[in-house]
mmCIF file of C-alpha atoms and ligand atoms in Angstrom:
data_model
loop_
_atom_site.group_PDB
_atom_site.id
_atom_site.type_symbol
_atom_site.label_atom_id
_atom_site.label_comp_id
_atom_site.label_asym_id
_atom_site.label_seq_id
_atom_site.Cartn_x
_atom_site.Cartn_y
_atom_site.Cartn_z
ATOM 1 C CA MET A 423 18.848 39.225 41.076
ATOM 2 C CA ASN A 424 16.067 41.529 41.078
ATOM 3 C CA ILE A 425 13.245 41.013 43.248
ATOM 4 C CA ARG A 426 10.895 40.916 40.150
ATOM 5 C CA ASP A 427 13.028 37.732 38.674
ATOM 6 C CA GLU A 428 12.967 36.415 42.375
ATOM 7 C CA ALA A 429 9.463 36.069 42.606
ATOM 8 C CA VAL A 430 8.740 34.944 38.881
ATOM 9 C CA LEU A 431 11.624 31.886 40.142
ATOM 10 C CA ARG A 432 9.845 31.334 43.231
ATOM 11 C CA GLU A 433 6.385 31.252 41.380
ATOM 12 C CA LEU A 434 7.895 28.242 38.729
ATOM 13 C CA ASN A 435 9.437 26.613 41.628
ATOM 14 C CA LEU A 436 13.284 27.349 40.495
ATOM 15 C CA TYR A 437 13.892 29.281 43.889
ATOM 16 C CA PRO A 438 15.846 29.483 45.949
ATOM 17 C CA LEU A 439 18.785 27.950 43.503
ATOM 18 C CA TRP A 440 21.407 25.960 45.060
ATOM 19 C CA VAL A 441 25.162 26.469 44.060
ATOM 20 C CA ARG A 442 27.977 23.973 45.093
ATOM 21 C CA ARG A 443 30.157 25.790 47.277
ATOM 22 C CA GLY A 444 33.171 27.193 45.204
ATOM 23 C CA ALA A 445 31.497 26.646 41.950
ATOM 24 C CA PRO A 446 31.085 29.343 39.607
ATOM 25 C CA ALA A 447 27.911 30.476 38.322
ATOM 26 C CA THR A 448 27.013 29.003 34.998
ATOM 27 C CA ALA A 449 24.136 28.948 33.159
ATOM 28 C CA GLU A 450 23.102 25.913 34.274
ATOM 29 C CA THR A 451 23.438 26.350 37.943
ATOM 30 C CA ALA A 452 21.948 29.891 37.844
ATOM 31 C CA PRO A 453 19.107 28.888 34.659
ATOM 32 C CA ALA A 454 16.918 31.583 35.348
ATOM 33 C CA ALA A 455 18.628 33.990 37.781
ATOM 34 C CA THR A 456 18.740 36.605 34.890
ATOM 35 C CA PRO A 457 15.588 35.169 33.292
ATOM 36 C CA PRO A 458 17.373 35.118 29.383
ATOM 37 C CA ALA A 459 16.102 37.555 26.739
ATOM 38 C CA MET A 460 14.421 35.608 23.807
ATOM 39 C CA GLU A 461 17.313 36.891 21.520
ATOM 40 C CA SER A 462 19.668 35.362 23.878
ATOM 41 C CA GLN A 463 20.954 32.084 23.860
ATOM 42 C CA PRO A 464 19.090 29.741 26.779
ATOM 43 C CA ALA A 465 20.330 30.153 30.214
ATOM 44 C CA ALA A 466 19.512 26.353 30.693
ATOM 45 C CA PRO A 467 20.581 23.634 28.257
ATOM 46 C CA VAL A 468 17.729 21.967 26.622
ATOM 47 C CA PRO A 469 17.989 18.321 27.247
ATOM 48 C CA ASP A 470 18.753 15.829 24.474
ATOM 49 C CA GLU A 471 15.333 14.686 24.126
ATOM 50 C CA MET A 472 13.879 18.076 23.723
ATOM 51 C CA SER A 473 15.829 18.622 20.658
ATOM 52 C CA ARG A 474 13.940 16.438 18.177
ATOM 53 C CA THR A 475 11.845 17.939 15.373
ATOM 54 C CA THR A 476 8.997 15.972 13.885
ATOM 55 C CA ASP A 477 7.072 17.205 11.211
ATOM 56 C CA ALA A 478 7.401 21.115 11.346
ATOM 57 C CA PRO A 479 8.282 22.707 8.045
ATOM 58 C CA GLN A 480 11.116 25.187 7.825
ATOM 59 C CA SER A 481 9.067 28.189 7.381
ATOM 60 C CA ALA A 482 5.962 29.136 9.002
ATOM 61 C CA HIS A 483 2.801 29.524 6.793
ATOM 62 C CA ALA A 484 3.975 27.865 3.666
ATOM 63 C CA GLY A 485 0.686 27.175 2.230
ATOM 64 C CA PHE A 486 -1.257 27.964 5.304
ATOM 65 C CA VAL A 487 -4.934 26.721 4.922
ATOM 66 C CA ALA A 488 -7.443 27.130 7.400
ATOM 67 C CA PRO A 489 -9.312 24.302 8.097
ATOM 68 C CA GLY A 490 -12.749 25.553 7.098
ATOM 69 C CA LEU A 491 -15.758 26.774 8.415
ATOM 70 C CA PRO A 492 -17.472 28.386 5.180
ATOM 71 C CA GLY A 493 -17.063 32.063 5.418
ATOM 72 C CA THR A 494 -14.158 32.547 8.089
ATOM 73 C CA SER A 495 -11.337 32.193 5.830
ATOM 74 C CA SER A 496 -11.409 35.918 4.471
ATOM 75 C CA LEU A 497 -13.009 37.821 7.501
ATOM 76 C CA ASP A 498 -10.492 40.748 8.667
ATOM 77 C CA TRP A 499 -10.048 41.030 12.366
ATOM 78 C CA PRO A 500 -13.471 43.251 13.135
ATOM 79 C CA GLU A 501 -15.414 40.939 11.046
ATOM 80 C CA LEU A 502 -14.177 37.732 12.570
ATOM 81 C CA LYS A 503 -14.518 39.394 16.230
ATOM 82 C CA GLN A 504 -18.021 40.339 14.916
ATOM 83 C CA LYS A 505 -18.800 36.831 13.855
ATOM 84 C CA VAL A 506 -17.298 35.648 16.962
ATOM 85 C CA ARG A 507 -19.702 37.698 19.073
ATOM 86 C CA ASP A 508 -22.816 36.372 17.006
ATOM 87 C CA CYS A 509 -21.687 32.743 17.352
ATOM 88 C CA SER A 510 -24.340 30.091 18.627
ATOM 89 C CA ALA A 511 -22.515 27.525 16.543
ATOM 90 C CA CYS A 512 -22.653 25.052 19.795
ATOM 91 C CA THR A 513 -24.889 25.121 23.142
ATOM 92 C CA LEU A 514 -21.969 26.888 25.010
ATOM 93 C CA ARG A 515 -22.790 30.173 24.114
ATOM 94 C CA ALA A 516 -26.183 30.440 25.738
ATOM 95 C CA GLY A 517 -24.854 29.477 29.069
ATOM 96 C CA CYS A 518 -21.874 31.795 29.443
ATOM 97 C CA THR A 519 -21.764 35.538 29.905
ATOM 98 C CA GLN A 520 -19.464 36.479 26.725
ATOM 99 C CA THR A 521 -17.263 35.161 24.186
ATOM 100 C CA VAL A 522 -13.682 35.359 24.951
ATOM 101 C CA PHE A 523 -11.911 36.252 22.013
ATOM 102 C CA GLY A 524 -8.576 36.496 22.667
ATOM 103 C CA VAL A 525 -6.099 39.318 23.660
ATOM 104 C CA GLY A 526 -2.375 40.645 22.626
ATOM 105 C CA ASP A 527 -0.514 41.841 19.820
ATOM 106 C CA GLU A 528 -1.955 41.292 16.757
ATOM 107 C CA LYS A 529 0.923 40.767 14.879
ATOM 108 C CA ALA A 530 2.527 38.384 17.666
ATOM 109 C CA GLU A 531 5.397 35.887 16.771
ATOM 110 C CA TRP A 532 4.105 34.110 20.023
ATOM 111 C CA LEU A 533 0.754 32.535 20.322
ATOM 112 C CA PHE A 534 0.073 30.706 23.637
ATOM 113 C CA VAL A 535 -3.310 28.738 23.160
ATOM 114 C CA GLY A 536 -5.186 27.547 26.405
ATOM 115 C CA GLU A 537 -8.363 25.347 26.440
ATOM 116 C CA GLY A 538 -11.477 27.338 27.049
ATOM 117 C CA PRO A 539 -12.641 30.666 29.287
ATOM 118 C CA GLY A 540 -12.984 29.846 33.186
ATOM 119 C CA ALA A 541 -15.236 32.106 35.419
ATOM 120 C CA ASP A 542 -12.774 34.822 35.582
ATOM 121 C CA GLU A 543 -12.028 35.048 31.997
ATOM 122 C CA ASP A 544 -16.230 34.835 31.369
ATOM 123 C CA ALA A 545 -16.856 37.871 33.806
ATOM 124 C CA GLN A 546 -13.847 39.714 32.171
ATOM 125 C CA GLY A 547 -14.246 39.181 28.619
ATOM 126 C CA GLU A 548 -10.284 37.965 28.407
ATOM 127 C CA PRO A 549 -8.348 34.606 28.323
ATOM 128 C CA PHE A 550 -6.542 33.550 31.550
ATOM 129 C CA VAL A 551 -7.042 36.568 33.767
ATOM 130 C CA GLY A 552 -7.617 34.023 36.893
ATOM 131 C CA GLN A 553 -5.243 32.294 38.970
ATOM 132 C CA ALA A 554 -3.824 30.573 36.181
ATOM 133 C CA GLY A 555 -3.606 33.418 34.027
ATOM 134 C CA LYS A 556 -1.038 35.024 36.793
ATOM 135 C CA LEU A 557 0.682 31.834 36.648
ATOM 136 C CA LEU A 558 0.883 32.218 32.800
ATOM 137 C CA ASP A 559 1.705 35.841 32.939
ATOM 138 C CA ASN A 560 5.142 34.504 35.395
ATOM 139 C CA MET A 561 5.649 31.993 32.702
ATOM 140 C CA LEU A 562 5.954 34.423 30.011
ATOM 141 C CA ALA A 563 8.219 36.564 32.296
ATOM 142 C CA SER A 564 9.922 33.932 32.696
ATOM 143 C CA ILE A 565 11.405 33.872 29.470
ATOM 144 C CA ARG A 566 10.829 37.655 29.103
ATOM 145 C CA LEU A 567 7.489 38.121 27.370
ATOM 146 C CA LYS A 568 4.766 39.940 28.257
ATOM 147 C CA ARG A 569 0.958 39.655 27.461
ATOM 148 C CA GLY A 570 0.032 42.092 24.606
ATOM 149 C CA ASN A 571 4.196 42.622 23.853
ATOM 150 C CA ASN A 572 4.817 40.325 20.932
ATOM 151 C CA VAL A 573 2.557 37.676 22.432
ATOM 152 C CA TYR A 574 -0.974 37.115 21.718
ATOM 153 C CA ILE A 575 -3.499 34.942 23.914
ATOM 154 C CA ALA A 576 -6.156 32.688 22.547
ATOM 155 C CA ASN A 577 -8.471 29.385 23.487
ATOM 156 C CA ILE A 578 -9.186 26.644 21.418
ATOM 157 C CA VAL A 579 -13.066 27.675 22.829
ATOM 158 C CA LYS A 580 -14.337 30.912 22.966
ATOM 159 C CA CYS A 581 -17.097 30.456 25.324
ATOM 160 C CA ARG A 582 -17.000 28.982 28.663
ATOM 161 C CA PRO A 583 -17.939 25.540 29.426
ATOM 162 C CA PRO A 584 -20.585 25.068 32.127
ATOM 163 C CA GLY A 585 -18.345 24.094 35.511
ATOM 164 C CA ASN A 586 -14.900 24.142 33.798
ATOM 165 C CA ARG A 587 -15.504 20.941 31.875
ATOM 166 C CA THR A 588 -13.260 20.325 29.017
ATOM 167 C CA PRO A 589 -15.010 21.181 25.950
ATOM 168 C CA GLU A 590 -16.672 18.583 23.839
ATOM 169 C CA PRO A 591 -15.394 17.565 20.208
ATOM 170 C CA ASP A 592 -18.687 19.045 18.798
ATOM 171 C CA GLU A 593 -17.918 22.068 20.310
ATOM 172 C CA ILE A 594 -14.302 22.349 19.646
ATOM 173 C CA ALA A 595 -14.938 21.527 15.949
ATOM 174 C CA ALA A 596 -17.835 24.381 15.711
ATOM 175 C CA CYS A 597 -15.106 27.131 17.187
ATOM 176 C CA LEU A 598 -11.605 25.767 15.938
ATOM 177 C CA PRO A 599 -12.196 27.850 12.582
ATOM 178 C CA TYR A 600 -12.051 31.008 14.664
ATOM 179 C CA LEU A 601 -8.793 30.325 15.885
ATOM 180 C CA HIS A 602 -7.320 29.447 12.542
ATOM 181 C CA ARG A 603 -8.522 32.693 11.389
ATOM 182 C CA GLN A 604 -6.707 34.155 13.923
ATOM 183 C CA ILE A 605 -4.036 32.469 13.249
ATOM 184 C CA ALA A 606 -3.541 32.991 9.755
ATOM 185 C CA LEU A 607 -4.449 36.916 10.637
ATOM 186 C CA ILE A 608 -1.438 36.943 13.205
ATOM 187 C CA LYS A 609 0.888 34.732 11.416
ATOM 188 C CA PRO A 610 2.765 33.738 14.310
ATOM 189 C CA LYS A 611 6.329 32.493 14.252
ATOM 190 C CA LEU A 612 5.283 29.793 17.372
ATOM 191 C CA ILE A 613 2.503 28.618 18.633
ATOM 192 C CA VAL A 614 2.708 26.842 22.471
ATOM 193 C CA ALA A 615 -0.186 24.675 23.247
ATOM 194 C CA LEU A 616 -0.881 25.001 26.475
ATOM 195 C CA GLY A 617 -2.126 21.559 28.041
ATOM 196 C CA LYS A 618 -3.710 18.263 25.957
ATOM 197 C CA THR A 619 -7.327 19.705 25.086
ATOM 198 C CA ALA A 620 -5.088 22.575 22.957
ATOM 199 C CA ALA A 621 -2.300 20.340 21.812
ATOM 200 C CA THR A 622 -4.466 17.675 20.508
ATOM 201 C CA SER A 623 -7.531 20.368 18.671
ATOM 202 C CA LEU A 624 -4.579 21.949 16.989
ATOM 203 C CA LEU A 625 -2.421 19.160 15.789
ATOM 204 C CA GLY A 626 -5.880 17.393 14.840
ATOM 205 C CA ARG A 627 -5.093 13.522 16.605
ATOM 206 C CA ASP A 628 -4.787 12.379 19.970
ATOM 207 C CA ALA A 629 -2.036 11.565 21.930
ATOM 208 C CA SER A 630 -0.927 12.136 25.648
ATOM 209 C CA LEU A 631 0.549 15.284 26.710
ATOM 210 C CA GLY A 632 4.184 13.541 27.483
ATOM 211 C CA SER A 633 4.544 12.277 24.469
ATOM 212 C CA LEU A 634 3.978 15.769 22.491
ATOM 213 C CA ARG A 635 6.667 17.499 25.006
ATOM 214 C CA GLY A 636 9.836 18.169 23.463
ATOM 215 C CA ALA A 637 9.030 18.349 19.756
ATOM 216 C CA ILE A 638 8.108 21.092 17.197
ATOM 217 C CA HIS A 639 5.091 19.914 15.271
ATOM 218 C CA ASP A 640 3.097 21.551 12.504
ATOM 219 C CA CYS A 641 -0.097 23.150 12.790
ATOM 220 C CA HIS A 642 -1.193 23.273 9.186
ATOM 221 C CA GLY A 643 2.489 25.655 8.290
ATOM 222 C CA THR A 644 3.035 26.808 11.869
ATOM 223 C CA PRO A 645 5.181 25.282 14.199
ATOM 224 C CA LEU A 646 3.967 24.698 17.338
ATOM 225 C CA ILE A 647 5.193 22.941 20.997
ATOM 226 C CA VAL A 648 3.375 21.512 23.537
ATOM 227 C CA THR A 649 3.675 22.372 27.244
ATOM 228 C CA TYR A 650 1.361 22.041 30.241
ATOM 229 C CA HIS A 651 -1.598 23.697 31.065
ATOM 230 C CA PRO A 652 -1.102 26.673 34.052
ATOM 231 C CA ALA A 653 -4.303 25.133 35.868
ATOM 232 C CA TYR A 654 -2.273 22.131 36.210
ATOM 233 C CA LEU A 655 0.657 23.373 37.165
ATOM 234 C CA LEU A 656 -0.992 25.245 40.108
ATOM 235 C CA ARG A 657 -2.496 21.689 41.108
ATOM 236 C CA SER A 658 0.832 19.797 40.088
ATOM 237 C CA PRO A 659 3.968 22.387 41.526
ATOM 238 C CA ALA A 660 6.102 19.849 40.868
ATOM 239 C CA GLU A 661 5.966 19.990 37.321
ATOM 240 C CA LYS A 662 6.729 23.322 37.034
ATOM 241 C CA ALA A 663 9.989 22.649 36.099
ATOM 242 C CA LYS A 664 9.451 21.024 32.945
ATOM 243 C CA ALA A 665 7.219 23.658 31.568
ATOM 244 C CA TRP A 666 10.280 25.665 32.241
ATOM 245 C CA GLN A 667 12.126 23.463 30.143
ATOM 246 C CA ASP A 668 9.455 23.593 27.455
ATOM 247 C CA LEU A 669 9.934 27.621 27.518
ATOM 248 C CA CYS A 670 13.536 27.174 27.015
ATOM 249 C CA PHE A 671 12.807 24.989 24.305
ATOM 250 C CA ALA A 672 10.110 27.412 22.379
ATOM 251 C CA ARG A 673 12.555 30.060 22.858
ATOM 252 C CA GLN A 674 15.419 28.234 21.492
ATOM 253 C CA ARG A 675 13.692 27.483 18.804
ATOM 254 C CA MET A 676 12.630 31.116 17.985
ATOM 255 C CA GLN A 677 16.300 31.428 17.814
ATOM 256 C CA THR A 678 17.152 29.592 14.978
HETATM 257 N N1 URA B 1451 -7.770 28.335 31.407
HETATM 258 C C1 URA B 1451 -8.026 28.109 29.958
HETATM 259 O O1 URA B 1451 -7.451 27.394 29.422
HETATM 260 N N2 URA B 1451 -7.996 29.483 29.466
HETATM 261 C C2 URA B 1451 -8.789 30.501 30.056
HETATM 262 O O2 URA B 1451 -8.396 31.797 29.282
HETATM 263 C C3 URA B 1451 -8.301 30.437 31.177
HETATM 264 C C4 URA B 1451 -8.181 29.299 31.899
#
């Protein structure tokens, strides 16, 4: 195992790996000793309860309709970026330094969506650049993904909520059409919702994170899976193994 892989596994609480004496190292016993490439079989088995499919369409973008904010549905990238920069549709803009549009490959197959910018993101204008961002980068690395390389990262709201509070429903409603336009332009094969706010906002219904994990949902024609928010994982490191299961599930979905 190289040093980088070991560091990723340590960060995810999956290292050291304990192997029964005499037992050959198998995919199960060495889940990420070599974090598997996206194209290859998952190194760890996806548990049965994570194999259910819900309401996801077979092909992404079949009849994608971006829930509307009049005037967003025909915007190209430069127009959309400008519209977000100029936005004052809710009160969040008045209290933040700058809007945080999103970052990455605009033709990415993978879209990761968080909740909203924190202090570091507000200062730098890029999503997930603080401590939670470092963990997200390691989560990506654990399934051989990299920020900006076939990956796009965005948030439900583009302005930092004061004190990092959860965005209010009216703030989410005001901002969500921008994200839906980003989704329509990117055309990702899979959305990974990071945390409950991202999941419930994109799915348009309330549910617990636990009840949403382990299934493929439908976000207006794009398959969506749910996992824990990296900031939650920093507070609850014991849950990192579950997040890794979700990532393996996501990667497996991308192979089908
Ligand atoms: N948390 C989020 O949800 N998004 C960020 O960009 C940073 C922290």
